[in-house]
mmCIF file of C-alpha atoms in Angstrom:
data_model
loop_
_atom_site.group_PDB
_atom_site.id
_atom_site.type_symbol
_atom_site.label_atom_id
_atom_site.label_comp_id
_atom_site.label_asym_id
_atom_site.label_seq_id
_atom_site.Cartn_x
_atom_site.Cartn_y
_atom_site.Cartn_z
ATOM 1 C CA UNK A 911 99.016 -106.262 -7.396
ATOM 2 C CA UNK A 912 100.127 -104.831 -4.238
ATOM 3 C CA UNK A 913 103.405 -106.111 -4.747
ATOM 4 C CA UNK A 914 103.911 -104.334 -7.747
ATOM 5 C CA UNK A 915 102.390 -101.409 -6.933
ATOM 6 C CA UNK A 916 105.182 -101.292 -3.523
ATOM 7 C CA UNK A 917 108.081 -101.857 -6.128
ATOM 8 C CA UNK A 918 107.084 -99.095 -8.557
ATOM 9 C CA UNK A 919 106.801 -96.375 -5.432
ATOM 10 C CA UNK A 920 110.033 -97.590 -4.553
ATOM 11 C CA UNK A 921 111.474 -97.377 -7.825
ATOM 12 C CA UNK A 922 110.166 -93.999 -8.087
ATOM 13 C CA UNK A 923 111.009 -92.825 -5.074
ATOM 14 C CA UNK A 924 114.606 -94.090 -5.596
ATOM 15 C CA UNK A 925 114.716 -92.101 -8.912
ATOM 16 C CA UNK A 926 113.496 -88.732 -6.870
ATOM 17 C CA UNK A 927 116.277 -89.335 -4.142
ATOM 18 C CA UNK A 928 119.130 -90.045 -6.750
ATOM 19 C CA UNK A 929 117.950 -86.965 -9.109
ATOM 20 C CA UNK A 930 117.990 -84.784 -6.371
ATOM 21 C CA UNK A 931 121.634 -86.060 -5.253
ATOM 22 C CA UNK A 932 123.228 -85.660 -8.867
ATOM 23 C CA UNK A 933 121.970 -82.079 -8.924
ATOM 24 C CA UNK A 934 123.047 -81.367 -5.971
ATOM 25 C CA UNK A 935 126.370 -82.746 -6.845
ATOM 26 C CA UNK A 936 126.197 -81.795 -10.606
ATOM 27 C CA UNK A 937 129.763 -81.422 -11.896
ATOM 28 C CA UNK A 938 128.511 -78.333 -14.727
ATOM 29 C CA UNK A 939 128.596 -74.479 -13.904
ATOM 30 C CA UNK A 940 124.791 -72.658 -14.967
ATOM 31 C CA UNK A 941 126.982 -69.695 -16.446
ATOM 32 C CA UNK A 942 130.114 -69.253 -17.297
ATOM 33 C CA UNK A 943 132.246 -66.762 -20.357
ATOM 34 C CA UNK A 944 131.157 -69.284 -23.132
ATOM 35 C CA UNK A 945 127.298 -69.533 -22.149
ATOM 36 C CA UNK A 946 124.635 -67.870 -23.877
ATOM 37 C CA UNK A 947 123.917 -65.098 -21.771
ATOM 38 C CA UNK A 948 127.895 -63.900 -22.484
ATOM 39 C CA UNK A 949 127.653 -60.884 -24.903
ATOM 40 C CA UNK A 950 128.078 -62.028 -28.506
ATOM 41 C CA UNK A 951 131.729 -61.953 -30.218
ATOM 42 C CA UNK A 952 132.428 -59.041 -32.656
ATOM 43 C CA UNK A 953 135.651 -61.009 -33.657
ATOM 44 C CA UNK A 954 137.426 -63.940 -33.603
ATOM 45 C CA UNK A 955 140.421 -64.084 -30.924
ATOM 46 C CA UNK A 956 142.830 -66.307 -33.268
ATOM 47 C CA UNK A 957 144.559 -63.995 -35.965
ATOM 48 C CA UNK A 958 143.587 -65.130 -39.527
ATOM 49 C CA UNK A 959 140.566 -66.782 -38.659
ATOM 50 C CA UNK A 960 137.020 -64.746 -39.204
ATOM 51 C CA UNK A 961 133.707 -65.482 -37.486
ATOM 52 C CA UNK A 962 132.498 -66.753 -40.800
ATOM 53 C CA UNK A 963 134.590 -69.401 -40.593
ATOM 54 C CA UNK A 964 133.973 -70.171 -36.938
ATOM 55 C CA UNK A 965 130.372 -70.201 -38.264
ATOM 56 C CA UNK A 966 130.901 -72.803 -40.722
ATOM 57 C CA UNK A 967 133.315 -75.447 -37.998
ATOM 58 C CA UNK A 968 130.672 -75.010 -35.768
ATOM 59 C CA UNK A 969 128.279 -76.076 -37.672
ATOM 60 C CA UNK A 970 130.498 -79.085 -39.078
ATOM 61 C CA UNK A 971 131.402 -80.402 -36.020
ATOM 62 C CA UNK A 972 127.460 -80.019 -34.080
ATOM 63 C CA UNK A 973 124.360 -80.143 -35.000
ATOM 64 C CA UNK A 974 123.785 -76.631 -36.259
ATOM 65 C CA UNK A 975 121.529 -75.579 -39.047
ATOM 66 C CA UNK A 976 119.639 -72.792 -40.556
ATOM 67 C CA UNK A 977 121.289 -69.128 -41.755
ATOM 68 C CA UNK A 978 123.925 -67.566 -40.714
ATOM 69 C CA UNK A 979 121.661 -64.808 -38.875
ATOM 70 C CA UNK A 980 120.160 -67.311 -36.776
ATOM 71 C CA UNK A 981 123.952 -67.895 -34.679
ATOM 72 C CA UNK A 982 125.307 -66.387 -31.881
ATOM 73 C CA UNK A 983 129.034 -66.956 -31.717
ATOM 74 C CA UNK A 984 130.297 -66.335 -28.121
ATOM 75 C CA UNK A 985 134.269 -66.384 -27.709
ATOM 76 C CA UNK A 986 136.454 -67.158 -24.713
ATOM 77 C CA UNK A 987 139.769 -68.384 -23.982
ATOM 78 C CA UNK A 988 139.597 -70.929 -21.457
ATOM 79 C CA UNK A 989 143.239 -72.849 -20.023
ATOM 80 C CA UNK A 990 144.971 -70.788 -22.585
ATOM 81 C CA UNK A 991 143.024 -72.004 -25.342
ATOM 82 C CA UNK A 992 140.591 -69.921 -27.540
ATOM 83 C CA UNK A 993 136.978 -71.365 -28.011
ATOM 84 C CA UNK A 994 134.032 -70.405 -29.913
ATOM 85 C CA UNK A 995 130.468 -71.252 -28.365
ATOM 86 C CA UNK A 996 127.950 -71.352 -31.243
ATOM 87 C CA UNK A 997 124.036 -71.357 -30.710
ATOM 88 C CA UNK A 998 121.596 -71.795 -33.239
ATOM 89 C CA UNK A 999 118.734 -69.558 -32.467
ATOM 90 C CA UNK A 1000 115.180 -68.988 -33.059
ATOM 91 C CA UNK A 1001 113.543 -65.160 -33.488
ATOM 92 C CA UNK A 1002 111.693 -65.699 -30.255
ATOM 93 C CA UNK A 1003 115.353 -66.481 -28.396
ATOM 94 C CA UNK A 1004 114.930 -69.872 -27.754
ATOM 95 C CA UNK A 1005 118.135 -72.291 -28.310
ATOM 96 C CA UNK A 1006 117.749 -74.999 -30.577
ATOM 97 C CA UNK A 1007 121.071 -76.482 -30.728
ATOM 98 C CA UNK A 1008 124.937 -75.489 -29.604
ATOM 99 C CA UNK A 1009 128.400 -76.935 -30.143
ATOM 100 C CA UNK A 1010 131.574 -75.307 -28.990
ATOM 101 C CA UNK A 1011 134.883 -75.722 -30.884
ATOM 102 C CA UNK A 1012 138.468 -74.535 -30.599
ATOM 103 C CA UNK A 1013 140.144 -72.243 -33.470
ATOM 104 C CA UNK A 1014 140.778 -75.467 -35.572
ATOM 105 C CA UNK A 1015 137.108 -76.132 -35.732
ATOM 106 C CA UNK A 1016 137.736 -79.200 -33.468
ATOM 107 C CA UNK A 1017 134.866 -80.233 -30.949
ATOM 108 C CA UNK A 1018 135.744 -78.887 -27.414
ATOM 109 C CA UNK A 1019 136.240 -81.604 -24.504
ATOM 110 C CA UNK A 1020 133.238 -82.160 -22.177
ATOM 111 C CA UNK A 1021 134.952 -81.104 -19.314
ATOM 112 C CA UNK A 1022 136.133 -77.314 -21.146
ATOM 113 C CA UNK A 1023 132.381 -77.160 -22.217
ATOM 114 C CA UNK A 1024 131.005 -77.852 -18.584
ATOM 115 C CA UNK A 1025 133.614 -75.488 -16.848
ATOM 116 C CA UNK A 1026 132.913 -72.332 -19.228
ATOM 117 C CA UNK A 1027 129.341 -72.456 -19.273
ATOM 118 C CA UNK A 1028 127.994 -74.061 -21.857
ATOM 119 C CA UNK A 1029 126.736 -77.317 -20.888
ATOM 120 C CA UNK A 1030 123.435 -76.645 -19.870
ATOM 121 C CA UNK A 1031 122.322 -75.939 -23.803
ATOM 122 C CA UNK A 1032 124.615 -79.000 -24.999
ATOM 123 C CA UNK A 1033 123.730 -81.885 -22.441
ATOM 124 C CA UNK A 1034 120.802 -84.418 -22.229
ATOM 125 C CA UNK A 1035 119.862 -83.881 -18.875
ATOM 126 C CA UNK A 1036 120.979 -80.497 -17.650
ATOM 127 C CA UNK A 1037 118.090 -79.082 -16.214
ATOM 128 C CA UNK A 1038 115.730 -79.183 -13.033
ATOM 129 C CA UNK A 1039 112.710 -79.228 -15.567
ATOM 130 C CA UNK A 1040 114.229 -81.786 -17.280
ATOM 131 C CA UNK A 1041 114.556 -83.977 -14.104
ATOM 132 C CA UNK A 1042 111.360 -83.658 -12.999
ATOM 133 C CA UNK A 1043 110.767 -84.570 -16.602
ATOM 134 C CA UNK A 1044 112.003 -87.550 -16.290
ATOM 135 C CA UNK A 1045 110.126 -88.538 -13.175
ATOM 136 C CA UNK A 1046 107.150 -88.000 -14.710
ATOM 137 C CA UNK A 1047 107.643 -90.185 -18.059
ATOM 138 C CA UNK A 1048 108.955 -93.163 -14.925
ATOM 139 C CA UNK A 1049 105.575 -92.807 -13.263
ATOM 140 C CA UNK A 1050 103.999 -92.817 -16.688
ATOM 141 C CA UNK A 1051 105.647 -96.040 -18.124
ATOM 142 C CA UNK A 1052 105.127 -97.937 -14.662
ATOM 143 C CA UNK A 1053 101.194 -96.878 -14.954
ATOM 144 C CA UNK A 1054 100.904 -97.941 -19.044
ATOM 145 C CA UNK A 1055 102.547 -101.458 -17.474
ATOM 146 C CA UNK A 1056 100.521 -101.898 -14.966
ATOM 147 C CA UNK A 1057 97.382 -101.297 -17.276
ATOM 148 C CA UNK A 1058 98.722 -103.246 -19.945
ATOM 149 C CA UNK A 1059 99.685 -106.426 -17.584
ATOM 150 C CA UNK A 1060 96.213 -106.352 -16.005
ATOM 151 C CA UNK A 1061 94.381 -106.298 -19.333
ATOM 152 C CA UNK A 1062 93.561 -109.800 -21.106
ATOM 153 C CA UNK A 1063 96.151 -110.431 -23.224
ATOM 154 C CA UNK A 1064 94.939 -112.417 -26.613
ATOM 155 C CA UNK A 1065 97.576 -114.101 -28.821
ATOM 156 C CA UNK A 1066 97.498 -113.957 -32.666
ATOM 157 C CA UNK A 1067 94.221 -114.844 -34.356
ATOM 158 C CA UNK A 1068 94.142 -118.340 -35.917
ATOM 159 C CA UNK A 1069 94.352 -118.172 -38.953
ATOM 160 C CA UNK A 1070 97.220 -115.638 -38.558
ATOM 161 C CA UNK A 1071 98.243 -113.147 -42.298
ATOM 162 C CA UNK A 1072 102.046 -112.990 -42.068
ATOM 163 C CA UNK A 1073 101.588 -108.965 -40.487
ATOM 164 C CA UNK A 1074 99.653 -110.142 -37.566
ATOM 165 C CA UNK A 1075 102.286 -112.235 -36.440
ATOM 166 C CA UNK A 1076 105.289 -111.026 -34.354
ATOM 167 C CA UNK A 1077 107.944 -110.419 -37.215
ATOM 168 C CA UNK A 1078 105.199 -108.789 -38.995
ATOM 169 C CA UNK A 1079 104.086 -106.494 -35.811
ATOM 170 C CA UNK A 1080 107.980 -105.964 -35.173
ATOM 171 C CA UNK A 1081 108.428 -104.384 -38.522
ATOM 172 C CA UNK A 1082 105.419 -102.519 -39.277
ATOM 173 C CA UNK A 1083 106.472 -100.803 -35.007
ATOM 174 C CA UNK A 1084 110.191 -100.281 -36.456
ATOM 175 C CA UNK A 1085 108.562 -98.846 -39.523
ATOM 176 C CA UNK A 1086 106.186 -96.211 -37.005
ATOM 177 C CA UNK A 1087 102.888 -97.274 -38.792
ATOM 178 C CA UNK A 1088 101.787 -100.029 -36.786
ATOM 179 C CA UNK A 1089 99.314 -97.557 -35.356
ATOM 180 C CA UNK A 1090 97.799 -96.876 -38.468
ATOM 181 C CA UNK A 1091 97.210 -100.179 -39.604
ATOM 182 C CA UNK A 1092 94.762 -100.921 -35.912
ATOM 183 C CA UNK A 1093 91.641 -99.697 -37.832
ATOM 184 C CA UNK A 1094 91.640 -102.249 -40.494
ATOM 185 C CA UNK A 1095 92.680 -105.025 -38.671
ATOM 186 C CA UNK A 1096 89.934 -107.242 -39.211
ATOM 187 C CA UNK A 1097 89.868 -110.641 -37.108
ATOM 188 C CA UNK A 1098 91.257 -109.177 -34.128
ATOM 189 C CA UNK A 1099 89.482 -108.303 -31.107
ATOM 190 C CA UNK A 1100 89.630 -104.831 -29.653
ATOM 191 C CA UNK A 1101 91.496 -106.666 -26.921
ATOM 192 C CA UNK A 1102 94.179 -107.415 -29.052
ATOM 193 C CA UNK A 1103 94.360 -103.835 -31.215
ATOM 194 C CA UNK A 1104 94.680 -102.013 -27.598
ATOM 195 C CA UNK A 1105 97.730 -104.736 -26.493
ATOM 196 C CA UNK A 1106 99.907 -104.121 -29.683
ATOM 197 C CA UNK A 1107 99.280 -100.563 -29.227
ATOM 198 C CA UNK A 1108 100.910 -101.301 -25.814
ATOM 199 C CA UNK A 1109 103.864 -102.900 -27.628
ATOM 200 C CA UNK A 1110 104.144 -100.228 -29.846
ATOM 201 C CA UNK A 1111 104.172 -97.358 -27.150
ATOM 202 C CA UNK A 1112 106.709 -99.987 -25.070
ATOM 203 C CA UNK A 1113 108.686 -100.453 -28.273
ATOM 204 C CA UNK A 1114 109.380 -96.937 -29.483
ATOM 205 C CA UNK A 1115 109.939 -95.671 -25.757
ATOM 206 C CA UNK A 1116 112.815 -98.163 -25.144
ATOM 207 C CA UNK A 1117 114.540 -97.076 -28.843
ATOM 208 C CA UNK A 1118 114.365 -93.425 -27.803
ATOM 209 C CA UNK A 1119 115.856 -94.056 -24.022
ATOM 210 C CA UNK A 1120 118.742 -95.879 -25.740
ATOM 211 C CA UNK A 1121 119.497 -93.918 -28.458
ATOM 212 C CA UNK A 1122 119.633 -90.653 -25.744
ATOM 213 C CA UNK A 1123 121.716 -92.703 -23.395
ATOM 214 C CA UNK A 1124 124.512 -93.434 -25.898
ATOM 215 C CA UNK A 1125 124.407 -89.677 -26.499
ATOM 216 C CA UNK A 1126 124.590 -88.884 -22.823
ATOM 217 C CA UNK A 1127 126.726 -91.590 -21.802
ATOM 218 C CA UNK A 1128 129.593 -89.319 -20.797
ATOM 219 C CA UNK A 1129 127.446 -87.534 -18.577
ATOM 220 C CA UNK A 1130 126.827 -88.532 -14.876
ATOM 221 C CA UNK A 1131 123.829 -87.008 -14.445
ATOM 222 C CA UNK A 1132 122.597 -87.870 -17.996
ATOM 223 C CA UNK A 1133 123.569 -91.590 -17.768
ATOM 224 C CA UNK A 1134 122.051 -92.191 -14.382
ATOM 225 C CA UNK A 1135 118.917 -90.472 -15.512
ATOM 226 C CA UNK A 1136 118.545 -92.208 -18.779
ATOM 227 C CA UNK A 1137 119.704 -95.522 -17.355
ATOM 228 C CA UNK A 1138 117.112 -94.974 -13.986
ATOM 229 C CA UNK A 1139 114.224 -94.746 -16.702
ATOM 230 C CA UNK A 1140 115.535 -98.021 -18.563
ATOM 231 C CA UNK A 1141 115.919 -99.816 -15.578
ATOM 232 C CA UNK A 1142 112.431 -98.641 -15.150
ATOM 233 C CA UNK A 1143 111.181 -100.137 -18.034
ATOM 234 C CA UNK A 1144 112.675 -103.480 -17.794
ATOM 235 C CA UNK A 1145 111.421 -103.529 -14.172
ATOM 236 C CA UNK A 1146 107.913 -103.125 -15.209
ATOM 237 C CA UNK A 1147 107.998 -105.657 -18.292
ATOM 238 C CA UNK A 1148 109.692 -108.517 -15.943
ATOM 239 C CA UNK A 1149 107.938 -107.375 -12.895
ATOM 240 C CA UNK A 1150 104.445 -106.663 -14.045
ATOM 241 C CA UNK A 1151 104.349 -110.033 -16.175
ATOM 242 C CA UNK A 1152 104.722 -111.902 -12.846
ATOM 243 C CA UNK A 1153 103.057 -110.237 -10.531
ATOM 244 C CA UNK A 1154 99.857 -108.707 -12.523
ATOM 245 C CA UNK A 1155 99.998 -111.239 -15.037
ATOM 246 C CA UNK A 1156 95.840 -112.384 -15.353
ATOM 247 C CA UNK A 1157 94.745 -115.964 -16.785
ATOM 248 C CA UNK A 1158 94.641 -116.483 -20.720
ATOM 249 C CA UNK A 1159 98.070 -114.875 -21.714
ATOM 250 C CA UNK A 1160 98.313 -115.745 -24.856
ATOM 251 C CA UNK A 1161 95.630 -117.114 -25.973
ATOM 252 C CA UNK A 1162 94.455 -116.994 -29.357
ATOM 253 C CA UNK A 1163 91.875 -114.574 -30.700
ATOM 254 C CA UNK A 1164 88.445 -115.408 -31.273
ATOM 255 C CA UNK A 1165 86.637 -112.616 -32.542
ATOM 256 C CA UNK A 1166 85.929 -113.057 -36.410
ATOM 257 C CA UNK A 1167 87.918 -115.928 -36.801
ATOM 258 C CA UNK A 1168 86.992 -119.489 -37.606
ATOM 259 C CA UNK A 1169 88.733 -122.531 -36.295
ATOM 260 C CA UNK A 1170 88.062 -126.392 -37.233
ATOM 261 C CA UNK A 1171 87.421 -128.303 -34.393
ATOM 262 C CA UNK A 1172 90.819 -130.141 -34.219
ATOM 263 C CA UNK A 1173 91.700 -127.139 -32.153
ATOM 264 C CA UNK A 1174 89.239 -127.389 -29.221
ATOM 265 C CA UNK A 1175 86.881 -124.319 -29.730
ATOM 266 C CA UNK A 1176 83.414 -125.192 -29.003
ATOM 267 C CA UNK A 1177 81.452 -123.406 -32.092
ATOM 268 C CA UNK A 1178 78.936 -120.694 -30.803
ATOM 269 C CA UNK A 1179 75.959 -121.871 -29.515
ATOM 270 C CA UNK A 1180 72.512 -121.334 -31.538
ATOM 271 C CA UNK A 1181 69.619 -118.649 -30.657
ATOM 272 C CA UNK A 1182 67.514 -120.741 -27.811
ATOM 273 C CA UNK A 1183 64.597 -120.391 -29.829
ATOM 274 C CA UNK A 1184 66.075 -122.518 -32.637
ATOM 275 C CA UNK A 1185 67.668 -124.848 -30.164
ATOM 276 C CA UNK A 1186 65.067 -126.222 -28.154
ATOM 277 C CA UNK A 1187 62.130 -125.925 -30.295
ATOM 278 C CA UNK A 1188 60.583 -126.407 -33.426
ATOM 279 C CA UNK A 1189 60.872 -129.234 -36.145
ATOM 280 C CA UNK A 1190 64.992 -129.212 -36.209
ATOM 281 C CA UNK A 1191 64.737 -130.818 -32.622
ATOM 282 C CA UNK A 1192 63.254 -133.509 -34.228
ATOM 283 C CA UNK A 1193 66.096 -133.671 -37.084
ATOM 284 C CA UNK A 1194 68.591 -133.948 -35.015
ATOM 285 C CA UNK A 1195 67.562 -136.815 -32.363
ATOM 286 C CA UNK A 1196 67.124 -138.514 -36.073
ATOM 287 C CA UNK A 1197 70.550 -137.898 -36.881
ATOM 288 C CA UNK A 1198 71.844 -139.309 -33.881
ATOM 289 C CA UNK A 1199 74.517 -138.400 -31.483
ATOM 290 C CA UNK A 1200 76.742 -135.626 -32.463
ATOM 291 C CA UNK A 1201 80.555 -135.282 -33.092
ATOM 292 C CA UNK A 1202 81.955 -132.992 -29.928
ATOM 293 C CA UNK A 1203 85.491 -131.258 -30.396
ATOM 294 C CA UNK A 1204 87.948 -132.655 -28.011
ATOM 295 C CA UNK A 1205 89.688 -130.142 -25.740
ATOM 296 C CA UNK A 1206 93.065 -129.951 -25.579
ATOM 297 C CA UNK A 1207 95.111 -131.184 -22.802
ATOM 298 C CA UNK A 1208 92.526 -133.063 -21.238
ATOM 299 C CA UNK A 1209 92.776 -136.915 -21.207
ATOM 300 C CA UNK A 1210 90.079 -138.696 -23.364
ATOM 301 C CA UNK A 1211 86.801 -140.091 -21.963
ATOM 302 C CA UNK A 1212 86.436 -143.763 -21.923
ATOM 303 C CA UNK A 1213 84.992 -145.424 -24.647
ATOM 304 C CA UNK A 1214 82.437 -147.447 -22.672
ATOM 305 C CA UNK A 1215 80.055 -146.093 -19.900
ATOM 306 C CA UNK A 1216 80.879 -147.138 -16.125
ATOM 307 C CA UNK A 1217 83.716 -147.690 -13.979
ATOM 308 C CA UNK A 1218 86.927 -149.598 -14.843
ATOM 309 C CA UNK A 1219 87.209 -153.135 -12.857
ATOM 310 C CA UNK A 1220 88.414 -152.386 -9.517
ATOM 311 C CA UNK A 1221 89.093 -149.061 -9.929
ATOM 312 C CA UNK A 1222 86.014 -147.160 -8.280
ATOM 313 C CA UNK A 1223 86.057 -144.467 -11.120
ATOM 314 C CA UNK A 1224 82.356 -142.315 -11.260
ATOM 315 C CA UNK A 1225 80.591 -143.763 -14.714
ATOM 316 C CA UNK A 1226 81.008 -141.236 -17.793
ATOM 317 C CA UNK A 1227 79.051 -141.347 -20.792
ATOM 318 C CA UNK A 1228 79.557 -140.121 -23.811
ATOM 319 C CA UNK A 1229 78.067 -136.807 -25.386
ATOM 320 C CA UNK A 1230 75.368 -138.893 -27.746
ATOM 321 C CA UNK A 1231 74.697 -141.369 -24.856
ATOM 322 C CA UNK A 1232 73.036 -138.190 -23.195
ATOM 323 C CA UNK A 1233 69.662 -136.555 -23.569
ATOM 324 C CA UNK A 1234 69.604 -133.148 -25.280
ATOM 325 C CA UNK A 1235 66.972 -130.145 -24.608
ATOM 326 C CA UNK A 1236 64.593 -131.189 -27.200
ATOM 327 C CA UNK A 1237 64.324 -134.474 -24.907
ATOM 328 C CA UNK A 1238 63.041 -131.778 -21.955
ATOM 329 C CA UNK A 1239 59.509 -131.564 -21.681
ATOM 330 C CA UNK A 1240 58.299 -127.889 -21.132
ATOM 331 C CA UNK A 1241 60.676 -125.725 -19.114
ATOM 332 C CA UNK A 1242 61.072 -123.495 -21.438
ATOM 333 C CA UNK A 1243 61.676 -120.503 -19.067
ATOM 334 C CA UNK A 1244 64.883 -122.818 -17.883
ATOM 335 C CA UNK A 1245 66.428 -123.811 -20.777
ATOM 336 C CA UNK A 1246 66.419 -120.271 -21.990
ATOM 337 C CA UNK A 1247 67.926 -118.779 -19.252
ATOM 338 C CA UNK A 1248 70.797 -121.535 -19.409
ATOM 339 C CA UNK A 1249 71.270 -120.345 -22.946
ATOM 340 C CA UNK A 1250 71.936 -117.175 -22.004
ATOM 341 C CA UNK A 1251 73.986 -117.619 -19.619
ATOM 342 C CA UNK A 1252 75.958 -120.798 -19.744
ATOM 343 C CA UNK A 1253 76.013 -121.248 -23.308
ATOM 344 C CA UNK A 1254 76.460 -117.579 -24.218
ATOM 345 C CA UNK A 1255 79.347 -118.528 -22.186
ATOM 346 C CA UNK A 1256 80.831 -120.920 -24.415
ATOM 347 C CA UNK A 1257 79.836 -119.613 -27.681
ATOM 348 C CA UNK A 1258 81.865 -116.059 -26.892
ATOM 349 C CA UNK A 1259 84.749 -117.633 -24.313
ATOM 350 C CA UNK A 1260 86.874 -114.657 -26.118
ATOM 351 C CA UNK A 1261 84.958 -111.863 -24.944
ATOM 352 C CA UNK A 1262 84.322 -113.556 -21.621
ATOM 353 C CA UNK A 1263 87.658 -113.358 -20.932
ATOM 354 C CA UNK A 1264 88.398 -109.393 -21.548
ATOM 355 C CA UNK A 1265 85.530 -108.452 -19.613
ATOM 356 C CA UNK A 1266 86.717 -111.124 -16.630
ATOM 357 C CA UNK A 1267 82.982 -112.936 -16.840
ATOM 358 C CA UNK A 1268 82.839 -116.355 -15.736
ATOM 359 C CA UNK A 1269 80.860 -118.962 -13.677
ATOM 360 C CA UNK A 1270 81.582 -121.125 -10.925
ATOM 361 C CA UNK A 1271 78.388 -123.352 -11.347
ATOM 362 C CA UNK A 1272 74.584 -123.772 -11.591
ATOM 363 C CA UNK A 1273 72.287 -124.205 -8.898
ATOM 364 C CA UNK A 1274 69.434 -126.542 -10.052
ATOM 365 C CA UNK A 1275 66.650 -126.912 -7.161
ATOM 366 C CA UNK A 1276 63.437 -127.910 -6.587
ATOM 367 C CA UNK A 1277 61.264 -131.149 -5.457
ATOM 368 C CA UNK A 1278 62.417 -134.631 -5.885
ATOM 369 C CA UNK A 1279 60.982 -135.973 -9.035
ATOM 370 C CA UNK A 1280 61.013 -132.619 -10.804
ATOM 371 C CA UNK A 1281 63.600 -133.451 -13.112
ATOM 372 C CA UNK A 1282 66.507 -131.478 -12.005
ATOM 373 C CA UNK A 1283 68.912 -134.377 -12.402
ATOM 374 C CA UNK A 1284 67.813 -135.170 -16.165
ATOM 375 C CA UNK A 1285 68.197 -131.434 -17.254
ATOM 376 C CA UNK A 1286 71.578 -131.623 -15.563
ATOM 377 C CA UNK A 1287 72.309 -134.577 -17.644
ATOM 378 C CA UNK A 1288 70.857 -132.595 -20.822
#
């Protein structure tokens, strides 16, 4: 954790020395004879062409929308060359959008639009505010990865509908709903709703960064930005998932799901009132030993109790060669609390595992002859 934590205040940092340098060094003038704060044109410099006109290039070649009453057209001749900076306008004076184009309605070149003044309404990242901006969605991402890599991390429930996989989850994120669909997500612990949320935020982020940094690839200031942020991102995907990365990534839900036994799952443990008392003790020492998923990965037991010739191995017996509760005389206080704790254990190992509960062992003690050893065994 405290590895990570170093490389995201360095990454940070890095972006607050390099942001400062690029603005220090920014290659755009604030104001110049084509910026907004130039007095508005009362006519077009070109003979035979009309503001009207200039109007209707401008918005052509930009992004420009709305009425005509919503434009200021500012006009300047820069190199020689007669340009036309439109802004689209709101009543309150904010601008929404700008483009700048020559007489022939033809997109000026960045470097025109920089040196008359009009960059700072045209550009991606053009502003101190916007800098500082930027920082703070950096700190922001590194934080939601850091939370996100340190929560448990639950695969796909099992069974898995065709949604809840990962080309389902991919398309309903492309399609901006996955959100919505959370809430009725039944079979899926909270666990998991909160970690595709993660996804989804991660997702959509990374889309937006890229489809801003092809727009402000020309730009120094824009690109280095943009691309400090991506970097960013990938840092704290790659970075976080090894160095915060907690046990059981990946593993399946359990929450409202049934599995068969082929897949190792113990099944949840009864009340301890119904397990150690009562006639259905009785029931089932009559129907003998019973059948005990095998866990995955581990090697099998042997089929026959003791050590192997020659090999020195501890004996192991099976499941039904051992005594059960109802074979425990009394103790009731015991067995209960072993219930709740041990085997509430293994009936809810999902839950255990997003609140971080576990146990490193029992201590049984008392005098010899007490019967520690056989309720161990049970």
């Amino acid at each position: 954790m405290a590895v990570y934590l170093l490389a995201a205040a360095g990454v940070i940092a890095g972006y607050a020395v390099v942001a400062t340098l690029l603005w220090i060094n920014r290659d755009f003038a604030d104001d110049g004879p084509l910026s907004f704060t130039a007095p508005r044109a009362v006519t077009a410099l070109d003979a035979g062409t009309s503001l009207a006109t200039v109007r209707r290039q401008c918005r052509q070649a930009g992004d420009l929308g709305g009425g005509n009453d919503t434009t200021k057209i500012v006009a300047a001749r820069v190199g020689g060359v007669a340009y036309y900076a439109c802004y689209q306008v709101e009543r309150d004076g904010t601008v929404l959008a700008a483009t700048v184009v020559d007489g022939q309605g033809i997109r000026a070149p960045d470097e025109v639009i920089k040196k008359a003044g009009a960059w700072r309404w045209i550009g991606t990242v053009k502003t101190p505010a916007e800098l500082v901006l930027g920082g703070v969605a950096l700190t922001a991402l590194l934080t939601l990865y850091f939370l996100y890599h340190r929560r448990a991390r639950p695969g796909a429930p099992v069974p898995a509908r065709w949604w809840q996989g990962p080309i389902g989850n991919a398309v309903l994120g492309v399609l901006l709903v996955l959100p919505l669909t959370l809430p009725f997500r039944r079979g899926e612990s909270r666990a998991r709703r909160i970690r595709l949320l993660f996804l989804f935020v991660f997702g959509t982020s990374g889309t937006v960064l890229v489809a801003f940094l092809q727009n402000g690839w020309p730009d120094r200031l824009s690109s280095v930005t943009l691309g400090w942020l991506l970097a960013g991102m990938v840092f704290g995907w790659l970075g976080g998932g090894a160095l915060l990365r907690p046990a059981g990534f990946g593993r399946p839900d359990t929450v409202g799901v049934s599995r068969p036994a082929s897949q190792g799952v113990p099944a949840p443990l009864p009340a301890a009132g119904a397990v150690f008392a009562g006639p259905g003790a009785a029931a089932d020492r009559a129907a003998g030993p019973r059948a005990v998923p095998a866990v995955t990965g581990l090697p099998a037991a042997p089929a026959t109790a003791g050590p192997k010739p020659g090999a020195g191995a501890v004996p192991v017996q099976q499941p039904g060669d051992l005594p059960t509760f109802a074979d425990v005389g009394g103790m009731g206080g015991l067995k209960a609390e072993l219930a709740d704790t041990v085997g509430t254990l293994l009936a809810f190992t999902g839950e255990a595992e997003v609140y971080r509960i576990s146990f490193n062992g029992i201590l049984l003690h008392g005098p010899p002859g007490a019967g520690k050893t056989f309720v161990a065994r049970a």
